[in-house]
Amino acid sequence: MDYTTKLSYQSMYWYNDGLKKAKIRDLSGAMTSLKKSLQYNRDNIAARNLLGLVYYGRGDVMEALVEWILSKNFQSHDNIANYYIQKVRENEGELDAINQAVKRYNQSLEYCRQNGEDLAIIQLKKAVAAHPTFVKAHQMLALIYMHTEQYAYARQSIRTAHKLDTTNEFTLRCLHELNQIRRSRNVKIKEGEKKDKHTITYNLGNEMIIQPISNNLKDNAGLHTVLNITLGLLVGVAVMWFLILPAITASRQEKVNKQAVEFSDQIATQTAQISALRKELDEYRSTSEETEDAQATAASTQESYEAVMVIKEHYLANDMSDEAMLDELLKVKPDSLGTKGRESFDDITGILYPRLCASLYSTSQQNFEVANYETAITNLERVMQMEEGYSDGGALLLLAQSYEKSGDQDQANLKYQKLVESYPDTDAAESAKEALDAQNGGGEDAEGEEGQDEDGGEDS
């Protein structure tokens, strides 16, 4: 085994280890393994894309984008990093919210340096509300709560961080520290309760006397407490029943009467307003539909123009395959392009389409001869998108025959009929007409034979 192969095996080993850890939400461990994988082989696209996903799961979106952009630079075609980048860019609102969360996190750091923990807590709460998977913000919020002795809130924040990344060293250390604080506080509370429960402490001169509590005192204290609570409840119920409830009922009735008068006036006013608003709404709808159509047309024109310019750059640089350029060109809407864009589109397709039509047509003939009709149909449909009447209708005829051989007679008949109507003076149209006549003739012969059989049955 040569040196390069060993490096590749080591890279894949650490990638698989990172994948296992990522599945159980061990994001810190997954980051370490994936970084080792990239140290052995920086061109490991799968490891780099997964590292970006791990960063994204921790809320570090900018780091994730860096990894995906690097991956795209290593492999621009057939790379899932393109899908991840597109999804992040499509949701501009989420990206702005993440950016604001990072700014609030940085601002809270500055407040902490100035001993402004209260302001830092406010900023961090807003950050985690806008970006719930921001692990660093949850950790810092827990740390500030611990510093200000708000241990319940600290435990809540650090548990959220632990759910997002189960093995982060800082998170585990904070959990351990909070558990230690809880144990020490529980011990102090138990000792205090034990002393208060069994003893009475008072000073006599310069000496402190500790005396046990008698059982009679405990019993009497409990009985007095129950009696006081019961008496208080009875007095409260009586006051509510005789004084407060009648006043509340009268006040509610008066409010109901006033509201009824106000509602009747509002209904009369709103009825007139509704009729006027309906007219305005109809006018706005007509204007809005026209505006939306114009915006959709402009967006389509811009996308098609940008696609043509990008394809032209790749074509001039000769760094993109013909198949890849064809896929992008077929997505373009030529009618929506401007003069310059249409000229560039025609220049590229004038060179590329004939060459690709010839290649795909030749390949489809070979596929047809070996009964690989599905592949032949796929290739010929692409030829139809480039030039429907290629080879004087020969490509369309071969497509119809492929559909017929694959069992899709309806599609075959549609193609035959199109040949006859669109290219009537070609050999391909003659062949298509013969195929259609053969089907019609076969159907008439079958009906004739059935009629003869029926006549024979009657004679017998």
Short mmCIF file of C-alpha atoms in Angstrom, two decimals:
data_model
loop_
_atom_site.label_atom_id
_atom_site.label_comp_id
_atom_site.label_asym_id
_atom_site.label_seq_id
_atom_site.Cartn_x
_atom_site.Cartn_y
_atom_site.Cartn_z
CA MET A 1 0.00 0.00 0.00
CA ASP A 2 1.50 3.37 -1.05
CA TYR A 3 1.63 6.49 1.08
CA THR A 4 -1.28 8.24 -0.67
CA THR A 5 -3.62 5.27 -0.17
CA LYS A 6 -2.75 5.10 3.54
CA LEU A 7 -3.59 8.79 3.94
CA SER A 8 -6.91 8.26 2.14
CA TYR A 9 -7.80 5.30 4.41
CA GLN A 10 -6.94 7.30 7.54
CA SER A 11 -9.08 10.21 6.32
CA MET A 12 -12.08 7.92 5.73
CA TYR A 13 -11.58 6.27 9.15
CA TRP A 14 -11.83 9.61 10.96
CA TYR A 15 -14.74 10.64 8.73
CA ASN A 16 -16.71 7.52 9.76
CA ASP A 17 -15.83 8.19 13.40
CA GLY A 18 -17.09 11.78 13.09
CA LEU A 19 -20.29 10.56 11.41
CA LYS A 20 -21.01 8.17 14.32
CA LYS A 21 -20.50 10.91 16.87
CA ALA A 22 -22.63 13.40 14.94
CA LYS A 23 -25.54 10.92 14.90
CA ILE A 24 -25.57 10.80 18.74
CA ARG A 25 -25.25 14.63 18.98
CA ASP A 26 -21.61 14.43 20.11
CA LEU A 27 -20.80 17.53 18.06
CA SER A 28 -17.54 18.42 19.81
CA GLY A 29 -16.20 14.89 19.27
CA ALA A 30 -17.43 14.93 15.69
CA MET A 31 -15.60 18.23 15.03
CA THR A 32 -12.33 16.78 16.35
CA SER A 33 -12.61 13.62 14.23
CA LEU A 34 -13.58 15.50 11.05
CA LYS A 35 -10.71 17.96 11.43
CA LYS A 36 -8.32 15.00 11.72
CA SER A 37 -9.90 13.53 8.58
CA LEU A 38 -9.20 16.76 6.68
CA GLN A 39 -5.63 16.82 7.98
CA TYR A 40 -5.02 13.50 6.24
CA ASN A 41 -6.92 14.47 3.08
CA ARG A 42 -8.09 18.05 2.60
CA ASP A 43 -9.95 17.00 -0.59
CA ASN A 44 -12.34 14.75 1.40
CA ILE A 45 -15.54 16.50 0.30
CA ALA A 46 -17.82 14.32 2.46
CA ALA A 47 -15.84 15.15 5.62
CA ARG A 48 -15.80 18.86 4.85
CA ASN A 49 -19.54 18.97 4.14
CA LEU A 50 -20.29 17.05 7.36
CA LEU A 51 -18.04 19.43 9.33
CA GLY A 52 -20.14 22.29 7.95
CA LEU A 53 -23.32 20.54 9.12
CA VAL A 54 -21.81 20.05 12.60
CA TYR A 55 -20.95 23.75 12.77
CA TYR A 56 -24.50 24.57 11.64
CA GLY A 57 -25.96 22.31 14.35
CA ARG A 58 -23.95 24.22 17.00
CA GLY A 59 -25.30 27.52 15.67
CA ASP A 60 -21.95 28.56 14.08
CA VAL A 61 -23.51 29.31 10.69
CA MET A 62 -20.63 31.46 9.39
CA GLU A 63 -18.10 28.67 10.06
CA ALA A 64 -20.43 26.23 8.30
CA LEU A 65 -20.62 28.48 5.23
CA VAL A 66 -16.81 28.71 5.13
CA GLU A 67 -16.50 24.90 5.01
CA TRP A 68 -19.19 24.55 2.32
CA ILE A 69 -17.62 27.26 0.16
CA LEU A 70 -14.22 25.52 0.43
CA SER A 71 -15.91 22.25 -0.52
CA LYS A 72 -17.53 23.94 -3.52
CA ASN A 73 -14.13 25.26 -4.64
CA PHE A 74 -12.65 21.75 -4.48
CA GLN A 75 -15.60 20.27 -6.43
CA SER A 76 -18.00 22.66 -8.12
CA HIS A 77 -20.26 20.07 -9.82
CA ASP A 78 -22.41 17.36 -8.17
CA ASN A 79 -21.62 18.67 -4.68
CA ILE A 80 -24.33 18.81 -2.00
CA ALA A 81 -22.59 21.87 -0.54
CA ASN A 82 -24.22 23.87 -3.36
CA TYR A 83 -27.64 22.83 -1.96
CA TYR A 84 -26.69 23.82 1.61
CA ILE A 85 -25.39 27.25 0.51
CA GLN A 86 -28.50 27.87 -1.60
CA LYS A 87 -30.83 26.98 1.28
CA VAL A 88 -29.03 29.37 3.65
CA ARG A 89 -29.11 32.17 1.09
CA GLU A 90 -32.79 31.63 0.26
CA ASN A 91 -33.85 32.27 3.86
CA GLU A 92 -32.55 35.82 4.21
CA GLY A 93 -34.65 36.46 7.32
CA GLU A 94 -33.02 33.59 9.20
CA LEU A 95 -29.55 34.73 8.09
CA ASP A 96 -30.22 38.26 9.34
CA ALA A 97 -31.49 36.89 12.66
CA ILE A 98 -28.31 34.81 13.06
CA ASN A 99 -26.17 37.83 12.25
CA GLN A 100 -28.00 39.92 14.87
CA ALA A 101 -27.58 37.10 17.43
CA VAL A 102 -23.80 37.06 16.86
CA LYS A 103 -23.67 40.84 17.27
CA ARG A 104 -25.62 40.62 20.55
CA TYR A 105 -23.25 37.89 21.74
CA ASN A 106 -20.23 40.12 21.04
CA GLN A 107 -21.96 43.06 22.75
CA SER A 108 -22.62 40.94 25.85
CA LEU A 109 -18.90 40.11 26.01
CA GLU A 110 -18.14 43.83 26.09
CA TYR A 111 -20.75 44.37 28.85
CA CYS A 112 -19.16 41.60 30.94
CA ARG A 113 -15.75 43.29 30.68
CA GLN A 114 -17.43 46.44 32.04
CA ASN A 115 -19.13 44.50 34.91
CA GLY A 116 -22.55 44.99 33.29
CA GLU A 117 -23.90 41.46 33.83
CA ASP A 118 -27.56 42.58 33.75
CA LEU A 119 -27.17 44.16 30.31
CA ALA A 120 -25.24 41.11 29.09
CA ILE A 121 -28.07 38.81 30.21
CA ILE A 122 -30.61 40.91 28.28
CA GLN A 123 -28.52 40.73 25.10
CA LEU A 124 -27.92 36.99 25.42
CA LYS A 125 -31.62 36.27 26.01
CA LYS A 126 -32.43 38.08 22.78
CA ALA A 127 -29.63 36.19 21.00
CA VAL A 128 -30.85 32.70 22.00
CA ALA A 129 -34.46 33.68 21.26
CA ALA A 130 -33.52 34.64 17.70
CA HIS A 131 -31.00 31.78 17.26
CA PRO A 132 -31.99 28.84 19.54
CA THR A 133 -29.10 26.54 18.47
CA PHE A 134 -26.38 29.08 19.38
CA VAL A 135 -24.39 26.91 21.83
CA LYS A 136 -21.87 29.60 22.77
CA ALA A 137 -24.65 32.02 23.75
CA HIS A 138 -26.32 29.40 25.99
CA GLN A 139 -22.98 28.63 27.66
CA MET A 140 -22.16 32.27 28.30
CA LEU A 141 -25.65 32.95 29.66
CA ALA A 142 -25.25 30.03 32.10
CA LEU A 143 -21.83 31.32 33.16
CA ILE A 144 -23.21 34.80 33.94
CA TYR A 145 -26.11 33.29 35.90
CA MET A 146 -23.61 31.27 37.96
CA HIS A 147 -21.55 34.40 38.57
CA THR A 148 -24.65 36.26 39.82
CA GLU A 149 -25.74 33.19 41.88
CA GLN A 150 -28.92 32.59 39.84
CA TYR A 151 -28.32 28.86 39.81
CA ALA A 152 -31.79 27.75 38.64
CA TYR A 153 -31.55 29.86 35.47
CA ALA A 154 -27.95 28.76 34.98
CA ARG A 155 -28.96 25.10 35.14
CA GLN A 156 -31.72 25.68 32.58
CA SER A 157 -29.35 27.39 30.11
CA ILE A 158 -26.56 24.85 30.45
CA ARG A 159 -28.99 21.94 29.98
CA THR A 160 -30.11 23.49 26.69
CA ALA A 161 -26.47 23.71 25.60
CA HIS A 162 -25.95 20.07 26.67
CA LYS A 163 -28.87 18.91 24.51
CA LEU A 164 -27.33 20.64 21.48
CA ASP A 165 -23.79 19.29 22.12
CA THR A 166 -23.67 16.40 24.59
CA THR A 167 -19.89 16.16 25.12
CA ASN A 168 -18.71 19.76 25.07
CA GLU A 169 -16.00 20.10 27.73
CA PHE A 170 -17.10 23.54 28.94
CA THR A 171 -20.74 22.43 29.24
CA LEU A 172 -19.83 19.33 31.25
CA ARG A 173 -17.62 21.40 33.56
CA CYS A 174 -20.47 23.84 34.24
CA LEU A 175 -22.88 20.97 34.95
CA HIS A 176 -20.40 19.47 37.42
CA GLU A 177 -19.93 22.82 39.16
CA LEU A 178 -23.71 23.35 39.46
CA ASN A 179 -24.14 19.85 40.92
CA GLN A 180 -21.43 20.59 43.50
CA ILE A 181 -23.14 23.85 44.46
CA ARG A 182 -26.49 22.08 44.80
CA ARG A 183 -25.01 19.40 47.09
CA SER A 184 -23.33 21.94 49.37
CA ARG A 185 -26.53 24.01 49.62
CA ASN A 186 -28.64 20.93 50.37
CA VAL A 187 -26.27 19.94 53.18
CA LYS A 188 -26.51 23.40 54.77
CA ILE A 189 -30.31 23.44 54.47
CA LYS A 190 -30.61 19.99 56.09
CA GLU A 191 -28.33 20.98 58.96
CA GLY A 192 -30.33 24.18 59.54
CA GLU A 193 -33.65 22.32 59.43
CA LYS A 194 -32.33 19.73 61.85
CA LYS A 195 -31.29 22.37 64.37
CA ASP A 196 -34.55 24.33 64.05
CA LYS A 197 -36.61 21.15 64.30
CA HIS A 198 -35.19 19.73 67.50
CA THR A 199 -33.79 22.69 69.53
CA ILE A 200 -34.51 26.22 70.77
CA THR A 201 -31.56 28.64 71.08
CA TYR A 202 -31.55 31.73 73.38
CA ASN A 203 -29.01 33.82 75.34
CA LEU A 204 -28.80 33.90 79.13
CA GLY A 205 -26.32 36.59 80.16
CA ASN A 206 -23.13 35.94 78.25
CA GLU A 207 -24.00 32.29 77.55
CA MET A 208 -26.04 30.78 74.65
CA ILE A 209 -28.52 28.11 75.80
CA ILE A 210 -29.69 25.34 73.37
CA GLN A 211 -32.82 23.56 74.64
CA PRO A 212 -34.85 20.76 73.00
CA ILE A 213 -38.46 21.50 71.96
CA SER A 214 -41.10 19.61 73.91
CA ASN A 215 -43.71 17.49 72.11
CA ASN A 216 -46.64 19.39 73.70
CA LEU A 217 -45.46 22.65 72.24
CA LYS A 218 -45.25 21.09 68.80
CA ASP A 219 -48.80 19.68 69.02
CA ASN A 220 -50.32 22.95 70.24
CA ALA A 221 -48.56 24.95 67.52
CA GLY A 222 -49.96 22.69 64.80
CA LEU A 223 -53.52 22.88 66.22
CA HIS A 224 -53.41 26.68 66.47
CA THR A 225 -52.20 26.93 62.90
CA VAL A 226 -55.08 24.79 61.57
CA LEU A 227 -57.65 26.80 63.55
CA ASN A 228 -56.28 30.13 62.32
CA ILE A 229 -56.34 28.98 58.70
CA THR A 230 -59.91 27.67 58.97
CA LEU A 231 -61.16 30.88 60.61
CA GLY A 232 -59.47 33.03 57.97
CA LEU A 233 -61.07 31.03 55.16
CA LEU A 234 -64.54 31.39 56.66
CA VAL A 235 -64.17 35.16 57.10
CA GLY A 236 -62.88 35.53 53.52
CA VAL A 237 -65.78 33.55 52.04
CA ALA A 238 -68.34 35.61 53.99
CA VAL A 239 -66.81 38.93 52.83
CA MET A 240 -66.78 37.73 49.21
CA TRP A 241 -70.39 36.53 49.31
CA PHE A 242 -72.06 39.51 50.99
CA LEU A 243 -69.94 42.51 49.95
CA ILE A 244 -67.75 41.95 46.92
CA LEU A 245 -69.88 39.71 44.63
CA PRO A 246 -72.97 42.04 44.52
CA ALA A 247 -70.77 45.03 43.65
CA ILE A 248 -68.95 43.06 40.94
CA THR A 249 -72.24 41.84 39.43
CA ALA A 250 -73.70 45.38 39.27
CA SER A 251 -70.50 46.76 37.72
CA ARG A 252 -70.47 44.04 35.08
CA GLN A 253 -74.09 44.64 34.15
CA GLU A 254 -73.47 48.34 33.72
CA LYS A 255 -70.45 47.67 31.49
CA VAL A 256 -72.49 45.22 29.38
CA ASN A 257 -75.20 47.83 28.80
CA LYS A 258 -72.66 50.47 27.77
CA GLN A 259 -70.91 48.05 25.45
CA ALA A 260 -74.21 47.08 23.78
CA VAL A 261 -74.91 50.74 22.92
CA GLU A 262 -71.34 51.25 21.66
CA PHE A 263 -71.44 48.08 19.55
CA SER A 264 -74.68 49.09 17.83
CA ASP A 265 -73.13 52.47 16.89
CA GLN A 266 -69.94 50.79 15.68
CA ILE A 267 -71.87 48.29 13.54
CA ALA A 268 -73.69 51.09 11.73
CA THR A 269 -70.41 52.95 11.10
CA GLN A 270 -68.47 49.86 10.03
CA THR A 271 -71.19 48.78 7.58
CA ALA A 272 -70.65 51.98 5.62
CA GLN A 273 -66.88 51.61 5.84
CA ILE A 274 -66.97 48.01 4.61
CA SER A 275 -68.74 48.93 1.38
CA ALA A 276 -66.17 51.65 0.67
CA LEU A 277 -63.25 49.36 1.53
CA ARG A 278 -64.57 46.66 -0.79
CA LYS A 279 -64.40 49.04 -3.73
CA GLU A 280 -60.84 50.04 -2.81
CA LEU A 281 -59.87 46.38 -2.37
CA ASP A 282 -61.09 45.47 -5.86
CA GLU A 283 -58.97 48.29 -7.30
CA TYR A 284 -55.91 47.21 -5.29
CA ARG A 285 -56.30 43.59 -6.39
CA SER A 286 -56.25 44.47 -10.08
CA THR A 287 -53.20 46.69 -9.58
CA SER A 288 -51.45 44.07 -7.40
CA GLU A 289 -51.92 41.31 -9.98
CA GLU A 290 -50.36 43.46 -12.70
CA THR A 291 -47.43 44.34 -10.41
CA GLU A 292 -46.83 40.70 -9.46
CA ASP A 293 -46.82 39.64 -13.14
CA ALA A 294 -44.30 42.37 -13.95
CA GLN A 295 -42.09 41.35 -11.01
CA ALA A 296 -42.22 37.68 -11.98
CA THR A 297 -41.25 38.53 -15.58
CA ALA A 298 -38.36 40.73 -14.38
CA ALA A 299 -37.11 38.02 -12.00
CA SER A 300 -37.25 35.39 -14.76
CA THR A 301 -35.37 37.69 -17.15
CA GLN A 302 -32.66 38.39 -14.57
CA GLU A 303 -32.20 34.70 -13.69
CA SER A 304 -31.97 33.69 -17.38
CA TYR A 305 -29.52 36.50 -18.18
CA GLU A 306 -27.28 35.65 -15.20
CA ALA A 307 -27.32 31.97 -16.15
CA VAL A 308 -26.23 32.77 -19.72
CA MET A 309 -23.40 35.00 -18.50
CA VAL A 310 -22.14 32.30 -16.09
CA ILE A 311 -22.29 29.62 -18.80
CA LYS A 312 -20.44 31.92 -21.20
CA GLU A 313 -17.63 32.41 -18.64
CA HIS A 314 -17.29 28.64 -18.15
CA TYR A 315 -17.41 28.09 -21.91
CA LEU A 316 -14.62 30.60 -22.55
CA ALA A 317 -12.56 29.20 -19.65
CA ASN A 318 -13.23 25.62 -20.87
CA ASP A 319 -13.63 24.43 -17.24
CA MET A 320 -17.11 22.93 -17.53
CA SER A 321 -18.28 19.80 -19.35
CA ASP A 322 -20.71 19.92 -22.29
CA GLU A 323 -23.29 17.93 -20.31
CA ALA A 324 -23.20 20.36 -17.41
CA MET A 325 -23.52 23.38 -19.72
CA LEU A 326 -26.42 21.69 -21.53
CA ASP A 327 -28.26 21.18 -18.24
CA GLU A 328 -27.95 24.89 -17.45
CA LEU A 329 -28.81 26.07 -20.98
CA LEU A 330 -32.03 24.05 -21.06
CA LYS A 331 -33.20 25.92 -17.96
CA VAL A 332 -32.84 29.31 -19.68
CA LYS A 333 -35.92 31.02 -21.17
CA PRO A 334 -34.55 32.64 -24.37
CA ASP A 335 -37.64 34.79 -24.97
CA SER A 336 -37.08 36.63 -21.68
CA LEU A 337 -33.49 37.63 -22.52
CA GLY A 338 -32.45 41.05 -23.75
CA THR A 339 -30.56 41.72 -26.97
CA LYS A 340 -27.09 41.11 -25.54
CA GLY A 341 -28.16 38.08 -23.55
CA ARG A 342 -29.91 36.55 -26.58
CA GLU A 343 -26.80 37.08 -28.72
CA SER A 344 -24.62 35.30 -26.16
CA PHE A 345 -27.18 32.50 -25.85
CA ASP A 346 -27.36 32.03 -29.65
CA ASP A 347 -23.56 32.06 -29.95
CA ILE A 348 -23.14 29.29 -27.38
CA THR A 349 -26.06 27.15 -28.55
CA GLY A 350 -25.05 27.58 -32.19
CA ILE A 351 -21.79 25.81 -31.40
CA LEU A 352 -22.87 23.47 -28.60
CA TYR A 353 -26.31 22.22 -29.70
CA PRO A 354 -25.30 20.66 -33.08
CA ARG A 355 -22.42 18.81 -31.47
CA LEU A 356 -24.53 17.51 -28.57
CA CYS A 357 -27.47 16.63 -30.85
CA ALA A 358 -25.19 14.52 -33.01
CA SER A 359 -23.67 12.79 -29.97
CA LEU A 360 -27.00 12.08 -28.24
CA TYR A 361 -28.67 10.95 -31.49
CA SER A 362 -25.84 8.52 -32.24
CA THR A 363 -25.94 7.18 -28.68
CA SER A 364 -29.73 6.78 -28.88
CA GLN A 365 -29.45 4.73 -32.09
CA GLN A 366 -27.04 2.38 -30.31
CA ASN A 367 -29.36 2.16 -27.30
CA PHE A 368 -32.31 1.37 -29.60
CA GLU A 369 -30.40 -1.43 -31.30
CA VAL A 370 -29.64 -3.12 -27.94
CA ALA A 371 -33.27 -2.63 -26.74
CA ASN A 372 -32.28 -0.03 -24.10
CA TYR A 373 -35.38 2.04 -24.89
CA GLU A 374 -35.58 4.02 -21.63
CA THR A 375 -32.09 5.51 -22.09
CA ALA A 376 -32.84 6.20 -25.76
CA ILE A 377 -36.03 8.07 -24.80
CA THR A 378 -34.15 10.17 -22.21
CA ASN A 379 -31.43 11.17 -24.69
CA LEU A 380 -33.89 11.87 -27.53
CA GLU A 381 -36.12 14.05 -25.33
CA ARG A 382 -33.07 16.23 -24.69
CA VAL A 383 -32.46 16.39 -28.44
CA MET A 384 -36.09 17.54 -28.86
CA GLN A 385 -35.42 20.40 -26.43
CA MET A 386 -32.46 21.54 -28.51
CA GLU A 387 -33.79 20.90 -32.09
CA GLU A 388 -37.11 19.13 -32.60
CA GLY A 389 -36.62 18.52 -36.33
CA TYR A 390 -33.07 17.23 -36.03
CA SER A 391 -31.93 15.01 -38.92
CA ASP A 392 -35.04 15.88 -41.00
CA GLY A 393 -37.31 14.42 -38.34
CA GLY A 394 -35.17 11.31 -37.87
CA ALA A 395 -34.67 11.97 -34.16
CA LEU A 396 -38.42 12.42 -33.64
CA LEU A 397 -39.13 9.20 -35.57
CA LEU A 398 -36.62 7.27 -33.44
CA LEU A 399 -38.23 8.71 -30.29
CA ALA A 400 -41.69 7.52 -31.42
CA GLN A 401 -40.32 4.03 -32.21
CA SER A 402 -38.61 3.91 -28.79
CA TYR A 403 -41.90 4.77 -27.06
CA GLU A 404 -43.65 2.08 -29.12
CA LYS A 405 -41.05 -0.57 -28.25
CA SER A 406 -41.21 0.35 -24.55
CA GLY A 407 -44.99 -0.25 -24.56
CA ASP A 408 -46.15 3.39 -24.41
CA GLN A 409 -48.29 3.35 -27.59
CA ASP A 410 -50.11 6.60 -26.76
CA GLN A 411 -46.89 8.61 -26.64
CA ALA A 412 -45.66 6.87 -29.80
CA ASN A 413 -48.83 7.83 -31.69
CA LEU A 414 -48.51 11.45 -30.56
CA LYS A 415 -44.95 11.61 -31.92
CA TYR A 416 -45.97 9.90 -35.21
CA GLN A 417 -48.83 12.37 -35.65
CA LYS A 418 -46.53 15.32 -34.95
CA LEU A 419 -44.09 14.08 -37.60
CA VAL A 420 -46.85 13.82 -40.18
CA GLU A 421 -48.19 17.31 -39.41
CA SER A 422 -44.95 19.26 -38.81
CA TYR A 423 -42.57 17.60 -41.33
CA PRO A 424 -44.85 16.29 -44.12
CA ASP A 425 -42.28 16.18 -46.97
CA THR A 426 -39.67 14.02 -45.21
CA ASP A 427 -38.88 10.32 -45.24
CA ALA A 428 -39.46 10.25 -41.48
CA ALA A 429 -43.02 11.53 -42.00
CA GLU A 430 -43.67 8.75 -44.55
CA SER A 431 -42.47 6.14 -42.04
CA ALA A 432 -44.64 7.65 -39.33
CA LYS A 433 -47.68 7.60 -41.63
CA GLU A 434 -47.06 3.95 -42.47
CA ALA A 435 -46.85 3.11 -38.75
CA LEU A 436 -50.16 4.83 -38.07
CA ASP A 437 -51.83 3.18 -41.10
CA ALA A 438 -50.56 -0.21 -39.96
CA GLN A 439 -52.22 0.25 -36.58
CA ASN A 440 -55.52 1.33 -38.17
CA GLY A 441 -55.40 -1.48 -40.72
CA GLY A 442 -54.63 -4.03 -38.01
CA GLY A 443 -57.66 -2.86 -36.03
CA GLU A 444 -59.97 -3.15 -39.10
CA ASP A 445 -58.70 -6.68 -39.94
CA ALA A 446 -59.34 -7.78 -36.39
CA GLU A 447 -62.90 -6.45 -36.52
CA GLY A 448 -63.50 -8.22 -39.86
CA GLU A 449 -62.32 -11.55 -38.49
CA GLU A 450 -64.60 -11.19 -35.46
CA GLY A 451 -67.56 -10.50 -37.81
CA GLN A 452 -66.85 -13.61 -39.82
CA ASP A 453 -66.66 -15.74 -36.70
CA GLU A 454 -70.02 -14.45 -35.57
CA ASP A 455 -71.62 -15.20 -38.96
CA GLY A 456 -70.22 -18.67 -38.94
CA GLY A 457 -71.69 -19.27 -35.50
CA GLU A 458 -75.12 -18.22 -36.73
CA ASP A 459 -74.97 -20.52 -39.76
CA SER A 460 -74.02 -23.50 -37.65
#
